[in-house]
JSON list of C-alpha atoms in Angstrom, two decimals:
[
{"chain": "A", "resi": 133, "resn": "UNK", "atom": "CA", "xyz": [19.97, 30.36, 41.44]},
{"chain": "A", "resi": 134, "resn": "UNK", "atom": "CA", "xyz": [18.93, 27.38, 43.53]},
{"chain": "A", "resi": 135, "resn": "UNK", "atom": "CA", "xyz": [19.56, 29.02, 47.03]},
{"chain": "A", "resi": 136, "resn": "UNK", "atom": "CA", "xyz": [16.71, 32.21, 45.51]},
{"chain": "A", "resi": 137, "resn": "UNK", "atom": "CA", "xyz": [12.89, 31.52, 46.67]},
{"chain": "A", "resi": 138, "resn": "UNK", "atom": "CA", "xyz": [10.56, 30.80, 43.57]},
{"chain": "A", "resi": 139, "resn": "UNK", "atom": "CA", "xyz": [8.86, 34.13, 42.70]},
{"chain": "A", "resi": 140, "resn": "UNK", "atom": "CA", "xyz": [7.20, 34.25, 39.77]},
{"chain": "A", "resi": 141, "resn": "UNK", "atom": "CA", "xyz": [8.37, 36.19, 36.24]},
{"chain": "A", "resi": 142, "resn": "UNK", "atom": "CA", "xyz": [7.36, 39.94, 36.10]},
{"chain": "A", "resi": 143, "resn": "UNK", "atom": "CA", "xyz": [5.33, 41.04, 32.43]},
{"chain": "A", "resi": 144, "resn": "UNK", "atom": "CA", "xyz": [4.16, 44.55, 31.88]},
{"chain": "A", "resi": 145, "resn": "UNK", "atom": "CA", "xyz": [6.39, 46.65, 34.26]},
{"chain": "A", "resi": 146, "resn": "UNK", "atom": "CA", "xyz": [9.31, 47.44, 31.81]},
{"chain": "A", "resi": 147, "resn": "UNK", "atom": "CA", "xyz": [9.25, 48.22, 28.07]},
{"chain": "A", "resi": 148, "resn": "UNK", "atom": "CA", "xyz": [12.24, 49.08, 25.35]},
{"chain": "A", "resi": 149, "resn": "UNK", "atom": "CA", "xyz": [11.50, 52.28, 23.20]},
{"chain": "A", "resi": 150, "resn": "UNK", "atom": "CA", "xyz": [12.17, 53.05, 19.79]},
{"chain": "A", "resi": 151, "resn": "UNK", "atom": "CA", "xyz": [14.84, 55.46, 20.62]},
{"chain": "A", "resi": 152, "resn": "UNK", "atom": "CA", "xyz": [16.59, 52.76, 23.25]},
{"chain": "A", "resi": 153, "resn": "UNK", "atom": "CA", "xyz": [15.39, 54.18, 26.39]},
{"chain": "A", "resi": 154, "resn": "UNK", "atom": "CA", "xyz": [14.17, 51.90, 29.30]},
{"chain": "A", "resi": 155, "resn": "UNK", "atom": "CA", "xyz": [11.01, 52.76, 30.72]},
{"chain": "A", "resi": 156, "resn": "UNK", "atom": "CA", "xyz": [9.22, 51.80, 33.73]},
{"chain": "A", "resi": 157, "resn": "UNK", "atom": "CA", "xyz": [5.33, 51.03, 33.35]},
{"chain": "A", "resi": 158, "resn": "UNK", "atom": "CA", "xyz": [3.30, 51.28, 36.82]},
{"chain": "A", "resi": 159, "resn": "UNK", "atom": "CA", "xyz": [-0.29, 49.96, 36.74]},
{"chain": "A", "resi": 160, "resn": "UNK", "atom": "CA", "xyz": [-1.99, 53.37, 35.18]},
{"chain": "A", "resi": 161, "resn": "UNK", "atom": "CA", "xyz": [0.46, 53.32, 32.30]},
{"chain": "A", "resi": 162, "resn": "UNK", "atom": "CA", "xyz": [-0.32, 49.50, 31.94]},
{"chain": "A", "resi": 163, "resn": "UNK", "atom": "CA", "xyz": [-4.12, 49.95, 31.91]},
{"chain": "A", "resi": 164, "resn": "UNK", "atom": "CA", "xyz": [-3.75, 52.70, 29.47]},
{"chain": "A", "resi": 165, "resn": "UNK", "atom": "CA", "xyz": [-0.86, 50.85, 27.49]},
{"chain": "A", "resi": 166, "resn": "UNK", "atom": "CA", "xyz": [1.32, 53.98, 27.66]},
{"chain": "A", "resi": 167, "resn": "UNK", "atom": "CA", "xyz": [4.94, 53.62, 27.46]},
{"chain": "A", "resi": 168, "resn": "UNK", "atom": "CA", "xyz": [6.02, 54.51, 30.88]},
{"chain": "A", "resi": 169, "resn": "UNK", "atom": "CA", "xyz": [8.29, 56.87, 32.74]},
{"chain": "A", "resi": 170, "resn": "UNK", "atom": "CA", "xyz": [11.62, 57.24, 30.96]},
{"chain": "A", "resi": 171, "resn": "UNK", "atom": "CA", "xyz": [14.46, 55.59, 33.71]},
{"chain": "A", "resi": 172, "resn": "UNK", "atom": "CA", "xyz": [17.40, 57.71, 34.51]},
{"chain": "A", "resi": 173, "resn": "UNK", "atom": "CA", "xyz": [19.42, 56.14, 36.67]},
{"chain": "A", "resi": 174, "resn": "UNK", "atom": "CA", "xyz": [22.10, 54.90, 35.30]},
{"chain": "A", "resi": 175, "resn": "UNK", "atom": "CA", "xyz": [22.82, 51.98, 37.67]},
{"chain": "A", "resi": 176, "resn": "UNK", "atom": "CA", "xyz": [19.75, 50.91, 36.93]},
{"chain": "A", "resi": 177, "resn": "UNK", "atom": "CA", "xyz": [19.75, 51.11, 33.97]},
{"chain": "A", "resi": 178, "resn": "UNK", "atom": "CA", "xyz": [23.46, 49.84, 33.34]},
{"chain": "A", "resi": 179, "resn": "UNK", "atom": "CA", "xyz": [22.39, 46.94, 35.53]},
{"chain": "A", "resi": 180, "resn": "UNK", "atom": "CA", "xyz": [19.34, 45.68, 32.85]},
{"chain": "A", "resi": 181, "resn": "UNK", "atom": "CA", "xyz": [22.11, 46.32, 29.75]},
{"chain": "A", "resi": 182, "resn": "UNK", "atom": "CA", "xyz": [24.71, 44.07, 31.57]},
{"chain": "A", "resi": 183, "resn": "UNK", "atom": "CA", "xyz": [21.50, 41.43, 32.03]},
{"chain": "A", "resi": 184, "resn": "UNK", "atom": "CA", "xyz": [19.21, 41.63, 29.11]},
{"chain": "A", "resi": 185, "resn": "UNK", "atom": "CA", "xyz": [18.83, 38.50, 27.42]},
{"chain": "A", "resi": 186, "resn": "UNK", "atom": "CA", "xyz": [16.24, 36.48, 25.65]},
{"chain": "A", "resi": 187, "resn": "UNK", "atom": "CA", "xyz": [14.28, 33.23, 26.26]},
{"chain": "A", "resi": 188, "resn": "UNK", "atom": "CA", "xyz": [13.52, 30.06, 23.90]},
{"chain": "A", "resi": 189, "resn": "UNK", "atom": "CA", "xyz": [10.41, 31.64, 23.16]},
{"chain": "A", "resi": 190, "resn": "UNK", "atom": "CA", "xyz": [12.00, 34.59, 21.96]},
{"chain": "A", "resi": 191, "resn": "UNK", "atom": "CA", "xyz": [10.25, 37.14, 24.60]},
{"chain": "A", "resi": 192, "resn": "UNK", "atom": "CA", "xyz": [13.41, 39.62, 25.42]},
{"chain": "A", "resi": 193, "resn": "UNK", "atom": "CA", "xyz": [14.26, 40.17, 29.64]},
{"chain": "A", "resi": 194, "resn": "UNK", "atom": "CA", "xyz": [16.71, 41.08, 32.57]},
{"chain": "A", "resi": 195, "resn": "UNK", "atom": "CA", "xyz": [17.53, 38.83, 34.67]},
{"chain": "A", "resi": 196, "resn": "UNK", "atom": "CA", "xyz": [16.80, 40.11, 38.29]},
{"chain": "A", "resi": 197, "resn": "UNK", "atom": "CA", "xyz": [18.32, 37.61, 40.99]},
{"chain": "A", "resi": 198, "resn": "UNK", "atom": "CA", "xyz": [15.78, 35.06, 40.39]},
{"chain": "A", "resi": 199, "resn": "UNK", "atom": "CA", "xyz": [13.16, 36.62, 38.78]},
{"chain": "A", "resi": 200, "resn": "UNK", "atom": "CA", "xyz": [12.84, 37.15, 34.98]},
{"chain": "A", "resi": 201, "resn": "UNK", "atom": "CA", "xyz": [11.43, 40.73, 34.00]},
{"chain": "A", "resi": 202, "resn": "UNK", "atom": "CA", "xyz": [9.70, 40.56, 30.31]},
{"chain": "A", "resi": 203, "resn": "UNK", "atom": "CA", "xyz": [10.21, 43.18, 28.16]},
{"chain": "A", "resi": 204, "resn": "UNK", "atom": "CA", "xyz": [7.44, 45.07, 26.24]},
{"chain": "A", "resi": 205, "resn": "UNK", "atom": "CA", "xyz": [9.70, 46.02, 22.78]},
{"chain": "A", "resi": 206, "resn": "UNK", "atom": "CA", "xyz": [8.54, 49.01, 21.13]},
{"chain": "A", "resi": 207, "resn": "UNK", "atom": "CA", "xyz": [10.40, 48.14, 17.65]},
{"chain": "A", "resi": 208, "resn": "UNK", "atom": "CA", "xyz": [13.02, 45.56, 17.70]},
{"chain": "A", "resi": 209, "resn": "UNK", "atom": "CA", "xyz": [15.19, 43.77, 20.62]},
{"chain": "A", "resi": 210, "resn": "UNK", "atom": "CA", "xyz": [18.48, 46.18, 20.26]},
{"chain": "A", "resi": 211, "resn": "UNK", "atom": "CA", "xyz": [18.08, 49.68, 19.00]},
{"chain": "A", "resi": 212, "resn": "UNK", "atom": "CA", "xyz": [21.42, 51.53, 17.36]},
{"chain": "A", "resi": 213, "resn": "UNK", "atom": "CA", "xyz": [23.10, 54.40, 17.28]},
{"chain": "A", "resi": 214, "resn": "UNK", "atom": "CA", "xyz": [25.83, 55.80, 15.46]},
{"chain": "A", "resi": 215, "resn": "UNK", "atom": "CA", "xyz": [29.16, 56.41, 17.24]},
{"chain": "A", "resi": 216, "resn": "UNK", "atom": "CA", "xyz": [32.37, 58.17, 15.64]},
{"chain": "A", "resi": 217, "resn": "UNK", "atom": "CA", "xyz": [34.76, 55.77, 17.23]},
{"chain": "A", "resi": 218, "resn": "UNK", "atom": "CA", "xyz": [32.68, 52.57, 17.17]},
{"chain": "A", "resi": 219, "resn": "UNK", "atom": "CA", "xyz": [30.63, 53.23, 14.37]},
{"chain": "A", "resi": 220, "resn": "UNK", "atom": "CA", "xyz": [27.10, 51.78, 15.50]},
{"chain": "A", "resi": 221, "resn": "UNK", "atom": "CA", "xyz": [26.47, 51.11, 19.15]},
{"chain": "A", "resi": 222, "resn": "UNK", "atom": "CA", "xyz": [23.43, 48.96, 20.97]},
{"chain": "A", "resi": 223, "resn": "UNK", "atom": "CA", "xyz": [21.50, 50.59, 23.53]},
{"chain": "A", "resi": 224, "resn": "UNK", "atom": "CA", "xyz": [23.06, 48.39, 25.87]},
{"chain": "A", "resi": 225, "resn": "UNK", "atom": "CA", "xyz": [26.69, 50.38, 25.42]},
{"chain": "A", "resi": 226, "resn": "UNK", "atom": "CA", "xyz": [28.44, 47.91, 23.74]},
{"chain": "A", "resi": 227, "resn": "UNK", "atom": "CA", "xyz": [29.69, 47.90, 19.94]},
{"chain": "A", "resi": 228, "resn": "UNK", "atom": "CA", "xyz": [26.81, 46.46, 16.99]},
{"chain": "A", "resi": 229, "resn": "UNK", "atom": "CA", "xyz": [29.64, 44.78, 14.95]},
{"chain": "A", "resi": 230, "resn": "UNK", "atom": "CA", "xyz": [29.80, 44.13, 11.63]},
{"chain": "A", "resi": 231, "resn": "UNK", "atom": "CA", "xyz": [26.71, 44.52, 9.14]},
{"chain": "A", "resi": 232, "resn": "UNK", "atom": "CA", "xyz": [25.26, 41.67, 7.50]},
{"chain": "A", "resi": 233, "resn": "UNK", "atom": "CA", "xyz": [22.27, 42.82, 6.55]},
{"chain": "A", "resi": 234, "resn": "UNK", "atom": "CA", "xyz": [20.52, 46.32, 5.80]},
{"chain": "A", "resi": 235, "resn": "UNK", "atom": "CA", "xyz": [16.53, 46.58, 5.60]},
{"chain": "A", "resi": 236, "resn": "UNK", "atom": "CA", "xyz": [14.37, 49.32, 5.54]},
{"chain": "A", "resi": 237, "resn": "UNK", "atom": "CA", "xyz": [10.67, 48.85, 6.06]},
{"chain": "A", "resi": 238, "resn": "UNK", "atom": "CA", "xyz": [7.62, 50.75, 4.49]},
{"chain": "A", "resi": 239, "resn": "UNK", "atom": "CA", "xyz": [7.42, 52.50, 7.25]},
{"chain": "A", "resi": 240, "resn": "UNK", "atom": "CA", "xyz": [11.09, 54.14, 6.63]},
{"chain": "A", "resi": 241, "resn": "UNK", "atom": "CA", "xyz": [12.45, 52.75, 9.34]},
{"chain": "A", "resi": 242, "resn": "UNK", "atom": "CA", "xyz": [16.54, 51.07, 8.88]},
{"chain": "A", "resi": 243, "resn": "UNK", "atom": "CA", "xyz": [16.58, 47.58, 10.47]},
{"chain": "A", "resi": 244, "resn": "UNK", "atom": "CA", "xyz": [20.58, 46.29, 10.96]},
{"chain": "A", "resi": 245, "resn": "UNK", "atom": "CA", "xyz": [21.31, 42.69, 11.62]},
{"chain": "A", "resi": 246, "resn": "UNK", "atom": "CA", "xyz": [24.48, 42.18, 13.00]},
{"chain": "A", "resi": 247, "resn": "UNK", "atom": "CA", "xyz": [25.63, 38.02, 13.81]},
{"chain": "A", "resi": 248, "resn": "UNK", "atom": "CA", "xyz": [24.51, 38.42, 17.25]},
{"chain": "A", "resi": 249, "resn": "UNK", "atom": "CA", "xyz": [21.55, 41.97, 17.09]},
{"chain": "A", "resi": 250, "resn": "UNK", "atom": "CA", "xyz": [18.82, 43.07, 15.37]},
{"chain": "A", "resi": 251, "resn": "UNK", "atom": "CA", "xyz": [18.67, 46.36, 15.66]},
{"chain": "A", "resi": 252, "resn": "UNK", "atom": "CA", "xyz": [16.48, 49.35, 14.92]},
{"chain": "A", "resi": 253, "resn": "UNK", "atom": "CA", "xyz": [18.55, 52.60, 13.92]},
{"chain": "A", "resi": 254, "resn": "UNK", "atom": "CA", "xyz": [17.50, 55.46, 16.24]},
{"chain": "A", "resi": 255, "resn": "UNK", "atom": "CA", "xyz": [15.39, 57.81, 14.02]},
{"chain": "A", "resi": 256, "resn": "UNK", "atom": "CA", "xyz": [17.51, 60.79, 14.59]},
{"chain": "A", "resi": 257, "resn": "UNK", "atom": "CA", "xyz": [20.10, 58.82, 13.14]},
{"chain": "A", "resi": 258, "resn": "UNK", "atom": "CA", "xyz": [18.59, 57.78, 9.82]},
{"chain": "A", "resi": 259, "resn": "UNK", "atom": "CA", "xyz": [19.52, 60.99, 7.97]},
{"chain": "A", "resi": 260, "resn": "UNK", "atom": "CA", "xyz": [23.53, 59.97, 8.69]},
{"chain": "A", "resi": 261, "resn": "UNK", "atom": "CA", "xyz": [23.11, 56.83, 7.54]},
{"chain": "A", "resi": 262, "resn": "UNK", "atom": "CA", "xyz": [21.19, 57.91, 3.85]},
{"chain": "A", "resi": 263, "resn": "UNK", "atom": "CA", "xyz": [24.35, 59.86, 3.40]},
{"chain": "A", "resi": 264, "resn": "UNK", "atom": "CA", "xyz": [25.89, 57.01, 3.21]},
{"chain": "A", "resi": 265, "resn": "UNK", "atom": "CA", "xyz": [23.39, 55.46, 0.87]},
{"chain": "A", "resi": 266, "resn": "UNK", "atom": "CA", "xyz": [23.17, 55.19, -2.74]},
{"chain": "A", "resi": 267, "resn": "UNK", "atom": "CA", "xyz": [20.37, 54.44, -5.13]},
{"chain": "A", "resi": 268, "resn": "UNK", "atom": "CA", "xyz": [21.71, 52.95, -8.35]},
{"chain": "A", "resi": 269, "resn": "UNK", "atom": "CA", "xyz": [24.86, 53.97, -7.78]},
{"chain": "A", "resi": 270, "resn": "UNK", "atom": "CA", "xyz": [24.18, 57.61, -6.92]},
{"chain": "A", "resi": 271, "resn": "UNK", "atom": "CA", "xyz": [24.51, 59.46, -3.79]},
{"chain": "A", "resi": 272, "resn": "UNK", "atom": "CA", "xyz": [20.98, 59.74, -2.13]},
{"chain": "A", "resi": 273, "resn": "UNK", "atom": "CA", "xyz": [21.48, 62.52, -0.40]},
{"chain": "A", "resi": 274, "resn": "UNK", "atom": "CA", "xyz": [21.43, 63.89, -4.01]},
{"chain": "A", "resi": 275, "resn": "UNK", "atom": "CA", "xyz": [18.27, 65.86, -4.27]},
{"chain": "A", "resi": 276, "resn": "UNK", "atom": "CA", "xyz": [17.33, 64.20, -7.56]},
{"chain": "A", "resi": 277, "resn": "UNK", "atom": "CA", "xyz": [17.27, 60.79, -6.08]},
{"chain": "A", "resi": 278, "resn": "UNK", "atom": "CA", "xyz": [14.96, 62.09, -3.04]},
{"chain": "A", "resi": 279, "resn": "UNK", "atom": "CA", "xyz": [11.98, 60.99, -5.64]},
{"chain": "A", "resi": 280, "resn": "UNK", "atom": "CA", "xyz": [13.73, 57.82, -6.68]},
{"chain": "A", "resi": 281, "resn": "UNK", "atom": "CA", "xyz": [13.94, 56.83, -3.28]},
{"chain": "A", "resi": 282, "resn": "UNK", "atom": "CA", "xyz": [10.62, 57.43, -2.27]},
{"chain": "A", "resi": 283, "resn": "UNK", "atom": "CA", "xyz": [9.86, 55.28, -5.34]},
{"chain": "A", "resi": 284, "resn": "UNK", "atom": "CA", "xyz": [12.06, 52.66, -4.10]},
{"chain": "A", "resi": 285, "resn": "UNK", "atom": "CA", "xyz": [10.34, 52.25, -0.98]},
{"chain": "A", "resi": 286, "resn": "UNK", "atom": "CA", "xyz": [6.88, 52.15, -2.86]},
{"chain": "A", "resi": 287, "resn": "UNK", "atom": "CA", "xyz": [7.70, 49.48, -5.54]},
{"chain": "A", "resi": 288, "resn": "UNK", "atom": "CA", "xyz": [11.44, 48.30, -4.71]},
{"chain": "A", "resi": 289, "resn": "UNK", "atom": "CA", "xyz": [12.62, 50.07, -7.99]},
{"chain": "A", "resi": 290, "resn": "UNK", "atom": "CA", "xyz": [16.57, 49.81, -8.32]},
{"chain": "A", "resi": 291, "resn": "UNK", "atom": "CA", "xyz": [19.27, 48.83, -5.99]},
{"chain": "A", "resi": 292, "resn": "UNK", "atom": "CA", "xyz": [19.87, 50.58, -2.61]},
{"chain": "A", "resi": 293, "resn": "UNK", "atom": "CA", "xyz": [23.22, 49.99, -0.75]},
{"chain": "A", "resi": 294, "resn": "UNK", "atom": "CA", "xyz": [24.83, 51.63, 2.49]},
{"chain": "A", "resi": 295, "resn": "UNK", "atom": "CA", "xyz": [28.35, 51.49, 1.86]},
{"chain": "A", "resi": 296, "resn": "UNK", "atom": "CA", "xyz": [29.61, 51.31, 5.42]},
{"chain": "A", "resi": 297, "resn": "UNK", "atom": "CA", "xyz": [32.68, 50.82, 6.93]},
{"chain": "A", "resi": 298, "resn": "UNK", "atom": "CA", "xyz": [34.92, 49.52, 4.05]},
{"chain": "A", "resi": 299, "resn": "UNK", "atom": "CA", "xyz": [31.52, 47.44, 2.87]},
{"chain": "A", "resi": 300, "resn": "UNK", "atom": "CA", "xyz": [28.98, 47.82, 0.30]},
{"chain": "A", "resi": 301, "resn": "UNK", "atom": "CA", "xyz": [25.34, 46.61, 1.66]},
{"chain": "A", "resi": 302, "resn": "UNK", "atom": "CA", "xyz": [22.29, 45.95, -0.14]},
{"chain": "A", "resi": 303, "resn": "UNK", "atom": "CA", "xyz": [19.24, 47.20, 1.38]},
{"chain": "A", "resi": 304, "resn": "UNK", "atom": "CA", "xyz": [16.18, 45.16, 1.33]},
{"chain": "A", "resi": 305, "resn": "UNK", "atom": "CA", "xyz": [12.99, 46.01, 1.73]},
{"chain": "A", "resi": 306, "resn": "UNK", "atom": "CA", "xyz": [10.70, 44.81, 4.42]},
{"chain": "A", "resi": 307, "resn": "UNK", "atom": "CA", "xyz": [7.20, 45.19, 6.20]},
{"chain": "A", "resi": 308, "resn": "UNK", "atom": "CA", "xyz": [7.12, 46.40, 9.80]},
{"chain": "A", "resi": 309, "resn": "UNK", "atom": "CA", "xyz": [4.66, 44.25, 10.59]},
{"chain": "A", "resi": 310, "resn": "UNK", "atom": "CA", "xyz": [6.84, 41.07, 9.64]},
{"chain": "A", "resi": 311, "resn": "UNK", "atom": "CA", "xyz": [10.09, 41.74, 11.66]},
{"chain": "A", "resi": 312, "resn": "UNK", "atom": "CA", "xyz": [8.90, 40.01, 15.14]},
{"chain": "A", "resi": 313, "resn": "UNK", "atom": "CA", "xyz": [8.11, 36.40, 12.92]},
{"chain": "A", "resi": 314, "resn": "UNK", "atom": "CA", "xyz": [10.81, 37.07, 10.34]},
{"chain": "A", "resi": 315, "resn": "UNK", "atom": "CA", "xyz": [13.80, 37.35, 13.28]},
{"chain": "A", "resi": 316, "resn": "UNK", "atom": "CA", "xyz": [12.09, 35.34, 15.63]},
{"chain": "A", "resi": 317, "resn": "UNK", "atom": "CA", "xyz": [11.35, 37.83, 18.50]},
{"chain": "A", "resi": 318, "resn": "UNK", "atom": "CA", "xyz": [8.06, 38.58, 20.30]},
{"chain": "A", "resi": 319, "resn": "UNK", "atom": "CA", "xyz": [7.68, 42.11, 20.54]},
{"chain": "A", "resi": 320, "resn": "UNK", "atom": "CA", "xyz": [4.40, 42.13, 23.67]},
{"chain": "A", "resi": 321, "resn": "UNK", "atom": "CA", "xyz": [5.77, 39.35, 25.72]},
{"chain": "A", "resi": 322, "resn": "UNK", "atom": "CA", "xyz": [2.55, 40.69, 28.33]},
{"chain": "A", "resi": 323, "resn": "UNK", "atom": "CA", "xyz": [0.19, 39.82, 25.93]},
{"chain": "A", "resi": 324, "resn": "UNK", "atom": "CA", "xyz": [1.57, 36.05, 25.51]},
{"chain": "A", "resi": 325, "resn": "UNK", "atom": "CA", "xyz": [1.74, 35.39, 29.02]},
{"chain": "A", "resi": 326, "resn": "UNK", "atom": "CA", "xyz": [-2.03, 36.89, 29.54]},
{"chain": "A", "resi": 327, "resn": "UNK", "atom": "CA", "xyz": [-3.02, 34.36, 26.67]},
{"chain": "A", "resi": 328, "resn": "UNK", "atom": "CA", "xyz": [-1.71, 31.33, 28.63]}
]
């Protein structure tokens, strides 16, 4: 890195959706804080996997030569997906690992932490995974426990696991709005860099 010229870090111009899609914000989507054109090509795009990594500060980027480009993070720094052979997969391509810990937040959404990700489950995967759920000890996919588990997300009433992979996980509940201080991540690295 010595031999690159100093150019300075890059914050706005590239943002992580909630479905794990990279997407490229010009200046119009950054003045109207839209999400950005979608990026399709899959060098690119298999060139930010291969270099996405994450600051002392916690602000998520890909390394580009010399230049760090920040990462605007609509949810969480990995998003998942299921995979028959792998069972749940980052964004990036590569394999989540084992489960440590299951949350899902009052919004609905599943959170997965993994020993090296935290992950947000791509919605359209949610319904697979509450198949494998169970709400005291019954199936929730059991129409019966479709009110119980609305209940549980309410008040926490009873014990939710995803049995997974050989494992039995508790679920925890969690706020949304506590996930970026909780896990340490900073979810609008822009708007830290325009505050100093």
């Amino acid at each position: 890195m010595a031999k690159w010229p100093n150019v300075p870090h890059c914050y706005g111009w590239l943002a992580l959706d909630a479905r794990g899609a990279w997407r490229m914000r010009d200046e119009a989507a950054q003045r109207a804080d839209a999400p950005g054109d979608k990026l399709g090509n899959a060098g690119l795009v298999g060139f930010i996997n291969r270099n996405y990594l994450a600051d002392e500060r916690g602000c998520w980027y890909f390394q580009n030569g010399p230049q760090r480009v920040y990462v605007n993070l609509e949810a969480t720094p990995f998003i998942a997906r299921t995979d028959p052979q792998q069972g749940l997969i980052l964004h990036t391509g590569r394999a989540a690992g084992n489960l440590e810990q299951v949350f899902m937040t009052d919004t609905g959404t599943m959170i997965l932490r993994t020993a090296d990700a935290l992950a947000q489950l791509d919605d359209r995967d949610v319904a697979q995974l509450l198949q494998a759920m169970t709400l005291d000890g019954q199936p929730v996919a059991d129409a019966l426990v479709d009110d119980a588990l609305l209940a549980w997300l309410e008040h926490g009433a009873g014990q939710l696991a995803l049995r997974w992979q050989g494992q039995e996980i508790a679920v925890e509940q969690l706020a949304a709005n506590e996930l970026p201080q909780r896990f340490g991540y900073v979810q609008r690295p822009d708007r830290l860099a325009a505050a100093t």
